[in-house]
Coordinates of C-alpha atoms in Angstrom, one line a residue:
M20 CA 109.1 13.0 -51.4
G21 CA 110.8 16.1 -50.5
N22 CA 113.6 13.9 -48.4
Y23 CA 114.7 13.0 -52.0
L24 CA 114.8 15.8 -54.5
T25 CA 117.1 18.3 -55.5
S26 CA 117.8 20.7 -58.1
T27 CA 119.5 23.3 -59.9
G28 CA 118.9 26.0 -61.9
T29 CA 120.0 25.3 -65.7
K30 CA 117.6 26.3 -67.5
P31 CA 115.8 23.5 -69.1
E32 CA 114.3 23.1 -72.9
E33 CA 110.7 23.0 -71.3
H34 CA 109.3 26.8 -70.1
V35 CA 106.6 27.3 -67.3
H36 CA 105.4 31.2 -68.6
V37 CA 104.9 33.5 -65.7
K38 CA 102.5 36.3 -65.9
P39 CA 104.3 39.5 -64.5
A40 CA 102.2 40.9 -61.7
T41 CA 101.5 44.3 -61.3
R42 CA 104.4 46.6 -60.4
S43 CA 103.5 48.9 -57.4
T44 CA 106.3 51.8 -56.3
N45 CA 107.9 51.5 -52.8
G46 CA 107.3 55.4 -52.8
K47 CA 110.5 56.6 -53.9
G48 CA 109.5 56.4 -57.4
R49 CA 111.4 52.6 -58.1
P50 CA 109.0 49.7 -59.1
D51 CA 108.8 46.7 -55.8
I52 CA 109.7 43.5 -57.8
K53 CA 108.2 40.6 -56.8
L54 CA 110.2 37.2 -57.0
Q55 CA 107.4 36.1 -59.5
D56 CA 108.1 38.5 -61.8
L57 CA 111.7 36.7 -62.2
P58 CA 112.6 34.8 -65.8
E59 CA 112.2 31.5 -64.7
D60 CA 116.0 30.9 -65.6
V61 CA 116.6 32.9 -62.4
L62 CA 113.8 31.0 -60.3
C63 CA 115.7 27.6 -61.2
S64 CA 118.7 29.0 -59.5
I65 CA 116.7 30.6 -56.1
L66 CA 115.7 27.0 -56.0
S67 CA 119.1 25.3 -56.7
K68 CA 120.0 27.2 -53.2
L69 CA 117.3 25.7 -51.6
P70 CA 116.7 22.4 -49.3
A71 CA 115.0 19.7 -51.4
K72 CA 111.8 20.2 -48.6
E73 CA 112.0 24.0 -49.2
V74 CA 111.7 23.7 -52.9
V75 CA 108.6 21.5 -52.8
R76 CA 106.8 23.5 -50.3
T77 CA 107.5 26.6 -53.2
S78 CA 104.6 25.0 -55.2
V79 CA 101.9 25.8 -52.8
L80 CA 102.8 29.2 -53.1
A81 CA 101.2 30.2 -56.4
S82 CA 99.1 28.1 -58.8
Q83 CA 102.5 29.5 -61.6
W84 CA 105.0 27.7 -59.0
R85 CA 102.7 24.6 -59.6
S86 CA 105.3 22.7 -61.1
L87 CA 108.2 25.1 -61.4
W88 CA 109.9 22.7 -59.0
T89 CA 110.4 20.2 -61.8
A90 CA 111.8 21.9 -64.1
C91 CA 115.5 22.1 -61.9
P92 CA 117.3 19.7 -63.6
K93 CA 119.6 17.6 -61.2
L94 CA 117.2 14.7 -59.3
S95 CA 119.2 13.6 -55.9
F96 CA 117.1 10.5 -53.8
N97 CA 118.6 9.3 -50.7
G98 CA 116.9 6.2 -49.3
A99 CA 120.0 5.0 -47.2
H100 CA 118.7 4.9 -44.5
T101 CA 114.4 2.7 -45.5
H102 CA 117.2 -0.3 -45.6
G103 CA 115.4 -3.6 -43.5
V104 CA 111.8 -1.6 -43.7
K105 CA 110.2 -3.8 -46.5
Q106 CA 107.3 -0.8 -46.6
H107 CA 109.7 2.4 -46.3
A108 CA 111.2 0.5 -49.2
Q109 CA 108.8 0.4 -52.0
V110 CA 107.5 4.5 -50.4
F111 CA 111.2 5.4 -51.7
V112 CA 110.4 3.1 -55.4
D113 CA 107.2 4.6 -55.5
R114 CA 108.7 8.2 -55.0
V115 CA 111.9 8.1 -57.2
N116 CA 109.1 6.9 -60.0
A117 CA 107.0 9.1 -59.1
V118 CA 109.5 12.0 -59.6
L119 CA 110.9 10.2 -62.7
R120 CA 107.3 10.4 -64.2
K121 CA 107.8 14.1 -63.9
H122 CA 110.5 14.7 -66.0
R123 CA 109.3 12.6 -68.4
G124 CA 110.7 13.5 -71.7
K125 CA 112.5 17.0 -70.2
L126 CA 116.2 17.3 -70.2
V127 CA 117.4 16.3 -67.0
E128 CA 121.1 16.9 -66.1
G129 CA 122.1 14.3 -63.1
L130 CA 120.5 11.5 -61.7
E131 CA 121.7 10.7 -58.4
V132 CA 120.3 7.8 -56.4
K133 CA 121.4 6.2 -52.7
F134 CA 120.2 3.0 -52.3
M135 CA 121.2 0.2 -50.3
F136 CA 121.6 -2.4 -53.3
E137 CA 118.6 -5.4 -52.8
S138 CA 118.3 -8.0 -56.0
K139 CA 114.7 -7.4 -56.4
L140 CA 115.3 -3.5 -57.5
V141 CA 117.7 -5.2 -60.3
H142 CA 114.3 -3.9 -62.4
H143 CA 113.3 -0.2 -60.8
L144 CA 117.1 0.5 -61.4
D145 CA 117.6 -0.9 -64.7
N146 CA 114.4 1.3 -65.4
W147 CA 116.1 4.5 -63.5
I148 CA 118.8 4.0 -66.0
R149 CA 116.8 3.9 -69.2
F150 CA 114.9 7.0 -68.0
A151 CA 118.9 9.1 -67.6
I152 CA 119.5 8.1 -71.2
S153 CA 115.7 8.7 -72.2
S154 CA 116.4 12.4 -70.3
G155 CA 120.2 13.2 -71.7
T156 CA 121.7 12.8 -68.2
K157 CA 125.5 14.1 -68.1
K158 CA 126.1 12.7 -64.7
L159 CA 124.8 9.6 -62.7
A160 CA 125.4 8.8 -59.6
F161 CA 124.1 5.5 -57.9
D162 CA 125.3 4.5 -54.5
L163 CA 123.9 1.4 -54.4
A164 CA 126.7 0.2 -50.8
P165 CA 125.5 -1.0 -47.3
S166 CA 127.0 0.6 -44.4
S167 CA 130.5 -0.2 -43.5
N168 CA 129.4 -3.2 -40.7
L169 CA 126.6 -4.5 -43.3
L170 CA 130.0 -5.8 -46.4
R171 CA 130.2 -8.9 -47.0
P172 CA 129.8 -11.1 -50.3
G173 CA 127.6 -11.6 -52.0
Y174 CA 125.2 -10.2 -54.8
H175 CA 126.0 -7.2 -56.7
Y176 CA 124.2 -4.6 -59.7
T177 CA 125.2 -5.4 -63.1
F178 CA 125.6 -2.1 -64.8
P179 CA 123.7 -2.6 -67.7
F180 CA 125.8 -1.6 -70.3
H181 CA 123.7 -3.3 -72.7
L182 CA 120.8 -0.6 -72.2
L183 CA 123.3 2.0 -73.5
D184 CA 123.8 3.5 -77.2
K185 CA 126.2 5.6 -79.0
E186 CA 123.8 8.7 -78.2
S187 CA 124.0 7.9 -75.0
L188 CA 127.8 6.8 -74.3
S189 CA 128.3 10.1 -75.8
C190 CA 126.2 12.1 -73.1
L191 CA 127.8 11.2 -70.0
H192 CA 130.5 13.4 -68.1
F193 CA 130.4 12.0 -65.1
L194 CA 129.8 8.1 -63.9
Q195 CA 130.0 7.7 -60.0
L196 CA 129.0 4.1 -59.4
S197 CA 129.0 2.0 -56.1
F198 CA 128.6 -2.1 -55.1
V199 CA 128.5 -2.8 -59.5
C200 CA 129.7 -5.6 -61.2
F201 CA 131.5 -3.5 -64.3
K202 CA 131.4 -5.7 -67.5
P203 CA 131.3 -3.9 -70.9
P204 CA 130.2 -6.4 -74.0
S205 CA 133.7 -7.0 -75.6
H206 CA 132.2 -4.1 -78.7
F207 CA 131.9 -1.6 -76.1
A208 CA 133.3 1.7 -77.8
G209 CA 134.1 3.7 -75.0
L210 CA 132.5 6.7 -73.0
P211 CA 133.9 9.2 -75.3
N212 CA 133.2 12.4 -73.7
L213 CA 133.7 11.3 -69.8
R214 CA 134.8 13.6 -68.1
K215 CA 135.0 11.9 -64.3
L216 CA 134.8 8.5 -63.3
D217 CA 134.5 7.5 -59.8
L218 CA 134.1 3.4 -58.6
Y219 CA 133.5 1.9 -55.0
L220 CA 133.3 -1.6 -54.2
L221 CA 133.4 -3.1 -57.7
K222 CA 132.9 -6.9 -57.9
G223 CA 133.4 -9.5 -60.5
T224 CA 135.3 -6.8 -62.2
T225 CA 138.9 -8.1 -64.2
R226 CA 141.5 -6.1 -64.9
Q227 CA 140.6 -6.7 -68.6
D228 CA 137.3 -5.1 -68.6
L229 CA 138.7 -2.1 -66.9
E230 CA 141.5 -2.0 -69.4
N231 CA 138.5 -1.9 -72.3
I232 CA 136.9 0.7 -70.4
L233 CA 139.7 3.3 -69.2
G234 CA 141.7 2.7 -72.5
N235 CA 138.2 4.1 -74.4
C236 CA 138.0 6.8 -72.5
C237 CA 140.1 9.4 -74.3
K238 CA 138.7 12.5 -72.8
L239 CA 138.9 11.2 -68.8
E240 CA 140.2 13.9 -66.3
C241 CA 139.9 12.3 -63.0
L242 CA 139.4 8.3 -62.0
S243 CA 138.9 7.6 -58.4
L244 CA 138.6 3.8 -57.5
V245 CA 138.0 2.9 -53.7
R246 CA 138.3 -1.2 -52.6
C247 CA 138.1 -2.3 -56.3
H248 CA 139.7 -5.3 -55.7
L249 CA 140.9 -6.9 -59.1
N250 CA 143.9 -9.3 -57.4
D251 CA 146.1 -8.1 -60.5
E252 CA 147.6 -5.3 -62.1
L253 CA 145.9 -2.3 -62.9
R254 CA 146.6 -1.5 -66.2
V255 CA 146.2 1.0 -69.4
V256 CA 148.6 0.9 -71.6
Q257 CA 146.6 3.7 -74.1
P258 CA 147.6 7.6 -73.1
L259 CA 145.2 9.0 -71.4
S260 CA 146.2 12.5 -72.7
H261 CA 143.4 14.5 -70.5
L262 CA 144.1 12.6 -66.9
H263 CA 145.3 14.8 -64.6
Y264 CA 143.9 13.4 -61.1
L265 CA 144.6 9.8 -60.1
K266 CA 143.0 8.1 -57.3
V267 CA 143.5 4.1 -55.8
V268 CA 142.5 3.8 -52.1
Y269 CA 142.5 0.3 -50.3
C270 CA 142.3 -1.9 -53.9
E271 CA 143.9 -5.3 -54.2
I272 CA 146.1 -4.6 -56.8
T273 CA 149.4 -5.9 -57.7
K274 CA 150.9 -3.4 -59.8
I275 CA 149.3 0.7 -61.5
E276 CA 151.3 1.2 -64.6
F277 CA 148.8 4.1 -66.7
H278 CA 150.5 6.4 -69.2
A279 CA 149.7 10.4 -68.2
A280 CA 151.6 12.8 -69.6
S281 CA 149.3 15.8 -68.0
L282 CA 148.5 13.6 -64.3
S283 CA 148.9 16.5 -62.1
T284 CA 147.7 15.0 -58.6
F285 CA 148.1 11.1 -57.9
V286 CA 146.7 9.5 -54.4
Y287 CA 148.2 5.6 -53.2
D288 CA 146.7 4.5 -50.5
G289 CA 147.1 0.5 -50.0
T290 CA 150.2 -2.1 -49.6
Y291 CA 153.3 -1.5 -51.2
I292 CA 153.4 -2.2 -54.7
P293 CA 155.2 -1.0 -57.8
I294 CA 153.7 1.8 -59.7
A295 CA 154.9 3.4 -63.1
L296 CA 153.5 6.6 -63.7
R297 CA 157.0 7.7 -66.1
H298 CA 155.1 9.8 -68.1
A299 CA 153.6 11.7 -66.1
S300 CA 156.1 14.6 -66.1
K301 CA 154.1 17.3 -64.7
L302 CA 152.9 15.6 -61.9
E303 CA 152.2 18.0 -59.0
N304 CA 151.8 16.6 -56.0
A305 CA 151.4 12.7 -54.8
K306 CA 150.7 11.0 -51.7
I307 CA 151.8 7.5 -51.2
S308 CA 151.1 5.5 -48.1
F309 CA 151.9 1.7 -48.0
R310 CA 151.2 -0.6 -45.3
G311 CA 154.6 -2.4 -45.0
A312 CA 157.6 -1.5 -47.5
V313 CA 161.3 -1.8 -47.0
F314 CA 161.8 2.1 -46.6
Q315 CA 164.8 2.1 -49.3
H316 CA 162.9 -0.8 -51.9
A317 CA 159.6 2.1 -51.4
V318 CA 162.2 5.2 -52.4
A319 CA 163.9 3.6 -55.0
S320 CA 160.2 1.8 -56.7
L321 CA 158.8 5.8 -56.4
L322 CA 161.9 7.3 -57.9
S323 CA 162.0 4.1 -60.9
G324 CA 157.7 5.4 -61.7
L325 CA 157.3 8.4 -60.5
P326 CA 160.8 10.4 -61.6
D327 CA 159.2 13.9 -62.0
V328 CA 156.9 14.7 -58.7
Q329 CA 157.2 17.6 -57.5
N330 CA 155.9 17.4 -54.1
L331 CA 155.8 13.9 -52.4
T332 CA 154.1 12.8 -49.7
L333 CA 155.3 9.0 -48.1
D334 CA 153.9 7.2 -45.5
V335 CA 155.3 4.0 -44.4
L336 CA 152.8 2.4 -41.4
I337 CA 154.6 -0.7 -41.2
L338 CA 158.0 -0.1 -42.1
R339 CA 161.8 -1.8 -41.9
L340 CA 164.8 0.0 -42.8
E341 CA 168.2 -1.4 -44.6
T342 CA 171.6 -0.8 -43.5
R343 CA 172.4 1.0 -46.6
W344 CA 173.8 4.9 -47.1
A345 CA 172.7 4.6 -50.8
L346 CA 170.1 3.3 -53.1
N347 CA 172.6 2.1 -56.2
S348 CA 170.7 3.8 -59.1
P349 CA 171.5 6.8 -61.7
R350 CA 168.3 8.1 -61.2
V351 CA 166.9 11.4 -59.5
F352 CA 164.0 12.8 -58.6
S353 CA 164.4 15.8 -61.0
Q354 CA 161.6 18.6 -59.6
L355 CA 161.3 16.8 -56.2
R356 CA 161.0 20.4 -54.3
H357 CA 158.8 19.6 -51.1
V358 CA 159.0 15.8 -49.2
Q359 CA 157.0 14.8 -46.2
I360 CA 158.3 11.4 -44.8
M361 CA 155.9 9.7 -41.7
L362 CA 157.3 7.5 -40.5
M363 CA 156.7 4.2 -37.4
I364 CA 159.9 2.6 -36.5
S365 CA 160.0 -0.4 -35.2
Y366 CA 162.1 -1.5 -32.0
E367 CA 163.8 -4.0 -34.2
D368 CA 164.7 -0.4 -36.1
H369 CA 166.0 2.1 -33.3
D370 CA 169.2 1.7 -34.2
K371 CA 168.6 2.2 -38.4
I372 CA 166.9 5.9 -38.0
L373 CA 170.0 7.6 -39.4
Y374 CA 170.0 5.5 -42.8
I375 CA 167.1 7.8 -43.7
V376 CA 169.1 9.8 -45.3
S377 CA 169.5 7.6 -48.5
F378 CA 166.4 9.5 -49.8
L379 CA 168.2 12.5 -49.4
R380 CA 171.3 11.4 -51.9
V381 CA 168.6 10.9 -54.5
A382 CA 166.8 14.3 -54.3
P383 CA 169.5 17.1 -55.3
L384 CA 167.0 19.6 -55.8
I385 CA 164.6 19.4 -52.1
E386 CA 164.0 22.7 -50.6
R387 CA 162.0 21.6 -47.7
L388 CA 162.1 18.5 -46.1
E389 CA 159.8 17.1 -42.9
V390 CA 159.9 13.7 -41.1
H391 CA 157.5 12.4 -38.5
F392 CA 158.4 9.9 -36.5
N393 CA 155.7 8.1 -35.1
G394 CA 157.2 4.8 -32.4
T395 CA 157.2 3.0 -29.0
S396 CA 158.4 4.4 -25.6
T397 CA 161.4 2.8 -26.6
M398 CA 162.7 5.6 -28.7
W399 CA 163.5 7.6 -25.7
F400 CA 166.9 8.2 -25.9
A401 CA 167.5 4.8 -27.6
N402 CA 171.4 5.5 -28.1
E403 CA 171.7 2.7 -31.3
G404 CA 173.0 3.2 -34.3
P405 CA 176.0 4.1 -36.3
S406 CA 177.7 7.8 -36.2
R407 CA 177.0 10.8 -38.6
R408 CA 180.8 10.6 -39.4
E409 CA 180.8 7.3 -41.6
I410 CA 178.0 8.9 -44.2
P411 CA 179.5 9.4 -47.5
P412 CA 180.3 13.0 -48.1
C413 CA 177.0 14.8 -50.0
E414 CA 175.7 18.3 -49.8
Y415 CA 172.0 19.5 -49.6
T416 CA 172.4 23.4 -51.3
H417 CA 168.9 23.9 -52.4
L418 CA 167.6 22.7 -48.7
K419 CA 166.5 25.6 -46.3
N420 CA 163.4 24.4 -44.1
L421 CA 163.1 21.4 -41.9
R422 CA 161.1 20.2 -39.7
V423 CA 161.4 17.1 -37.7
S424 CA 158.8 15.8 -35.2
G425 CA 158.2 12.7 -32.8
F426 CA 161.5 13.4 -31.4
R427 CA 162.7 11.7 -29.2
G428 CA 166.4 12.0 -28.4
A429 CA 167.6 9.0 -29.8
R430 CA 170.8 9.0 -30.9
G431 CA 169.5 8.0 -34.9
Q432 CA 167.1 11.5 -34.8
V433 CA 170.3 13.2 -33.3
E434 CA 173.2 12.2 -35.9
F435 CA 170.3 13.4 -38.5
L436 CA 169.5 16.4 -37.4
M437 CA 173.0 17.4 -37.1
H438 CA 174.4 15.9 -40.4
I439 CA 171.2 17.7 -42.2
V440 CA 172.4 21.0 -40.5
E441 CA 176.1 20.5 -40.9
N442 CA 175.7 19.9 -44.9
A443 CA 172.9 22.4 -45.7
P444 CA 174.4 25.8 -46.2
A445 CA 171.5 27.5 -47.2
I446 CA 168.8 26.3 -44.4
Q447 CA 167.2 29.3 -43.1
V448 CA 164.6 27.3 -40.6
V449 CA 164.9 23.9 -38.2
T450 CA 162.0 22.9 -36.4
V451 CA 162.3 20.4 -33.9
D452 CA 158.9 18.6 -32.3
T453 CA 158.3 16.3 -29.4
T454 CA 154.5 15.3 -30.9
Q455 CA 154.6 12.3 -32.6
R456 CA 150.9 12.7 -34.8
L457 CA 149.8 9.0 -34.4
T458 CA 150.9 7.7 -31.4
D459 CA 150.5 10.9 -28.8
A460 CA 146.9 11.1 -30.0
W461 CA 146.2 7.4 -29.4
D462 CA 147.6 7.3 -26.0
P463 CA 147.7 11.2 -24.5
D464 CA 149.8 9.6 -21.7
E465 CA 152.4 8.5 -23.5
V466 CA 153.0 12.6 -23.5
K467 CA 155.9 13.2 -21.0
P468 CA 157.0 17.1 -20.9
E469 CA 159.5 16.4 -18.3
L470 CA 161.0 13.6 -21.3
N471 CA 160.1 16.5 -24.3
S472 CA 162.7 18.8 -22.6
D473 CA 165.4 16.9 -21.5
A474 CA 165.2 15.8 -25.7
L475 CA 164.8 19.7 -26.7
D476 CA 168.0 20.0 -24.3
M477 CA 170.3 17.5 -25.9
V478 CA 170.1 19.5 -29.3
R479 CA 169.3 22.8 -28.9
G480 CA 173.2 24.2 -27.9
P481 CA 175.0 21.8 -30.8
L482 CA 172.0 22.9 -33.5
L483 CA 172.5 26.8 -32.8
D484 CA 176.2 26.1 -33.4
R485 CA 176.3 24.3 -36.4
L486 CA 173.3 26.8 -38.2
P487 CA 174.1 29.5 -40.4
V488 CA 173.9 33.1 -39.6
G489 CA 170.6 34.2 -39.4
A490 CA 168.9 30.7 -39.1
K491 CA 165.9 30.0 -37.2
L492 CA 165.7 26.9 -34.6
L493 CA 162.2 26.2 -33.3
L494 CA 162.0 23.7 -30.5
S495 CA 159.0 23.2 -29.0

C-alpha cells in the first residue's frame, strides 16, 4: 500500500506518545539526540518529506513507530495504472479502504484519489467522500479521467452533493475534480470557504449549474476550467471579490463574463469568443490564445473586455488581417506596458503584415513590444503590401524595447520595423531575430543561414541610421 499513501506533518488531534530514550553523550559533554526523542509533530513533518513507500516502512523501526505514519493527515492514492486488470483494481480499492479504516475518527486534512473511473466504483467513491466529510477534510481531489487515448463519450461520476451538509461544505478549501458530472441541487447554498476550484472534463454540467456553484463561492481565489464543455456562456453575475486567478482552456463556450475586481492573472486558450472582465482593474497578466480570429477583431474585443490589463500575451494560431490602420474605438489600454504578439501569417496575408500597427494605436503607454512571426517559406522577402508612409501619424513615446522574431525580410516586416523606430524617440533596444518559434522547431530543414544573413543585411544599415544615439541594435 506504500505506493498509494503520502503524508505531511500537521499535528493531528490524536497523539502517539513516545517514551524518551536514555540519552548518551557524544564525548563532548553534549547529549546525543535520537530520532525517537523528537516531538510527534516534528516526526510527522520529517515523514512528510519521505517517499510514500519509505513512510510505511518506518513502522518496523520500533514499536513506538508502528502507527505513527497513520497520524499524518494528508492521504494520496494513485491507482492510475491499474485500469483493465480487474484484480489490480480490486487490490487498489481494498488498500484505500484499509488505510481509511486506520484513519477513521481522525482529522484528515487532505484526500486525493487518482483512478480511472468505472461505474462499479460509484459505491466506493461515495464512501470515500463520506470519509472525507467525517474527517473534516479541507482538500478533496478526485482525478477519475482516463488517459487521453481512451477518452470517449460515456458515463461519468456524479458528484454526490446530497452527502454534503452545512458543516462539511464549510470545511472544504480546495476542490479538484475530473471526469465528473457537477450538478448542484436547486437549494445549493454554496461552498462558503472554498479558495480553489479545479475542474477538468466536466460532463452533463450546464451554464446554470456552474453559475449556481461559482456564484455561491464568495471566498474563491483560484478557478481553473479545462475541457469543460458548456456550449453556452460562462457567466457569473455575482461579484467574486477574492478571485485573483482564472484559467479557461480548451472549453467549448461562447462567452466569458466575470465580475472579479481583484483578478490579477487570466489565461484563455480556445476559439475566438468575447471576453468581458471589465471590473478587473488590477489585472496584471493576461495570456490569450485564439485558434482562429481576425487580428483587429481580437484586439478590439480585448480592448473592450480587458481594458486595464498591464501585461498581455496574444497568440493567434489561425490569423486573418484586415486592411485598416485603426480599430474605430474611443478606448485605449490604459495600463498596458508589456505586449507579446505571436502570429501565424498565411500566404494570403503577406501583404497585410504592416496593419498590425493598429494595435499600437490603442496602447499609448506600451514600453516593451515583442512580435513573433511564424509563416511559410513564401514569406521570405515577400515584396507585397503598403508603405509605412500611408500610416496616419502616431508616436510611441513610452516604447523602449522592441523585439521581432521570425524575421524573413518581407516588405511588411521591414516597413513595420522602420515605422516603429522612426516614431519611438525613447527606444533603447531593438532586437531582430530570424528564428521562428514554432515552425523552425517543427521543421529544422527550413532554417537557412544564408537567407537569414541576407534578411538581416537588409535592415542593419537603415535601422542604425534611424536609432537614437546610445540605442542598441541586436541582430541574430
